[in-house]
CSV table of C-alpha atoms in Angstrom, one decimal:
chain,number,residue,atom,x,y,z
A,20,UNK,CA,-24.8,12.5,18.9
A,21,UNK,CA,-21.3,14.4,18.2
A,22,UNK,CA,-22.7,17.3,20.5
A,23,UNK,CA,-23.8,14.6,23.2
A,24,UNK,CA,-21.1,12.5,23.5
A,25,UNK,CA,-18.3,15.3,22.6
A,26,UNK,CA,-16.7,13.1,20.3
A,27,UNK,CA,-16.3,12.9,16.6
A,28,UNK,CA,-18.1,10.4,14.6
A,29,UNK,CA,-15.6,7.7,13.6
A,30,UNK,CA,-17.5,6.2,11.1
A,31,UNK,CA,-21.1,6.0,9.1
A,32,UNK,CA,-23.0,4.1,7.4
A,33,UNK,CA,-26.2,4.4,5.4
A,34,UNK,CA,-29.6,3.5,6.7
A,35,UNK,CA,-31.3,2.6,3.3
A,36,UNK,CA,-33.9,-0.7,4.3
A,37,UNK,CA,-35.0,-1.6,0.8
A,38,UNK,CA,-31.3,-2.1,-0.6
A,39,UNK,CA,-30.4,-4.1,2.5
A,40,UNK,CA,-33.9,-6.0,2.5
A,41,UNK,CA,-33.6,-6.5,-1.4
A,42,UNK,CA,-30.0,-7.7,-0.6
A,43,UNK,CA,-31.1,-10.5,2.3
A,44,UNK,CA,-34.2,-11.8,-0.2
A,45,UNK,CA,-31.4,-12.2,-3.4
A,46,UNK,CA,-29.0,-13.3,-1.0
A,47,UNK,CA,-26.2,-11.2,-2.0
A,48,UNK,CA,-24.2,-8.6,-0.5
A,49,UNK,CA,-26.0,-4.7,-0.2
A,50,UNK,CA,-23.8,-2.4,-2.4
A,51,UNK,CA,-24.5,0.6,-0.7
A,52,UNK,CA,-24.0,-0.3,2.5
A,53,UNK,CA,-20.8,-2.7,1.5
A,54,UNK,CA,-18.5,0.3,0.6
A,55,UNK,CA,-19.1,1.6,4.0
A,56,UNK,CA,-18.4,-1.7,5.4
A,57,UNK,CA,-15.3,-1.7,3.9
A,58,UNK,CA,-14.1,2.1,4.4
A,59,UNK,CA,-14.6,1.6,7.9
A,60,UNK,CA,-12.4,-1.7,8.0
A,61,UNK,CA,-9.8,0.1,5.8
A,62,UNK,CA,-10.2,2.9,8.5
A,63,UNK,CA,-9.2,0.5,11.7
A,64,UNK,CA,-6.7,-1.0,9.7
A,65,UNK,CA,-5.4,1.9,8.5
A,66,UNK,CA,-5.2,1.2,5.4
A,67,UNK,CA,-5.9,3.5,2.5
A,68,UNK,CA,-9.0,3.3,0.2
A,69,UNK,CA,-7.9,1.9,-2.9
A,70,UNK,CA,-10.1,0.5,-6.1
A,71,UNK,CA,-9.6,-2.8,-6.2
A,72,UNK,CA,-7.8,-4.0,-9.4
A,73,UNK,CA,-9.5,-6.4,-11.2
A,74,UNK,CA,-7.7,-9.5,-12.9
A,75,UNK,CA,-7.7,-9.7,-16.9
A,76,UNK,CA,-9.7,-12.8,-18.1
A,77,UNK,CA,-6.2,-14.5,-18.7
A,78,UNK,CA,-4.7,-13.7,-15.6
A,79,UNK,CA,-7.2,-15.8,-13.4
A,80,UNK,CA,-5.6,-19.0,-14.9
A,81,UNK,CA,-2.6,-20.0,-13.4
A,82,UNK,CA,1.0,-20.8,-15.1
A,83,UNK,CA,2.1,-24.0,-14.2
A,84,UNK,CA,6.1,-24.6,-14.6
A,85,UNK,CA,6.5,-27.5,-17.4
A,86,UNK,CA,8.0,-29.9,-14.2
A,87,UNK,CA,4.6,-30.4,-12.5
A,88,UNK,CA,2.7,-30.6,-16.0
A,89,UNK,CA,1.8,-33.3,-18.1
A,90,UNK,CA,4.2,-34.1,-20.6
């Protein structure tokens, strides 16, 4: 297609039907083709790839200042 057009590709993502069909019947998101999902939107926002960092167990409750708790 490069040849064809005489452009680069911008972008790919992998054909792999049984992930995505196994994905649609569990109802959850296809892994392989979700990190090229997101590459690409880092790529058009040019953002840079980065690992997410995942919270600590006690980091996903949040500290609430004493004046709007209970007392």
């Amino acid at each position: 297609i490069e040849e064809t057009v005489g452009l680069p590709a911008y972008a790919t993502f992998p054909s792999d039907y049984a992930d995505v069909s196994k994905s649609l019947q569990g109802g959850k998101p296809a892994p392989k083709l979700a990190a090229s999902a997101r590459a690409f939107a880092n790529k058009v926002l040019n953002q840079k790839d980065e690992p997410r960092k995942r919270n600590r167990f006690i980091e996903r409750f949040a500290v609430v200042p004493l004046k709007y708790g209970f007392e």
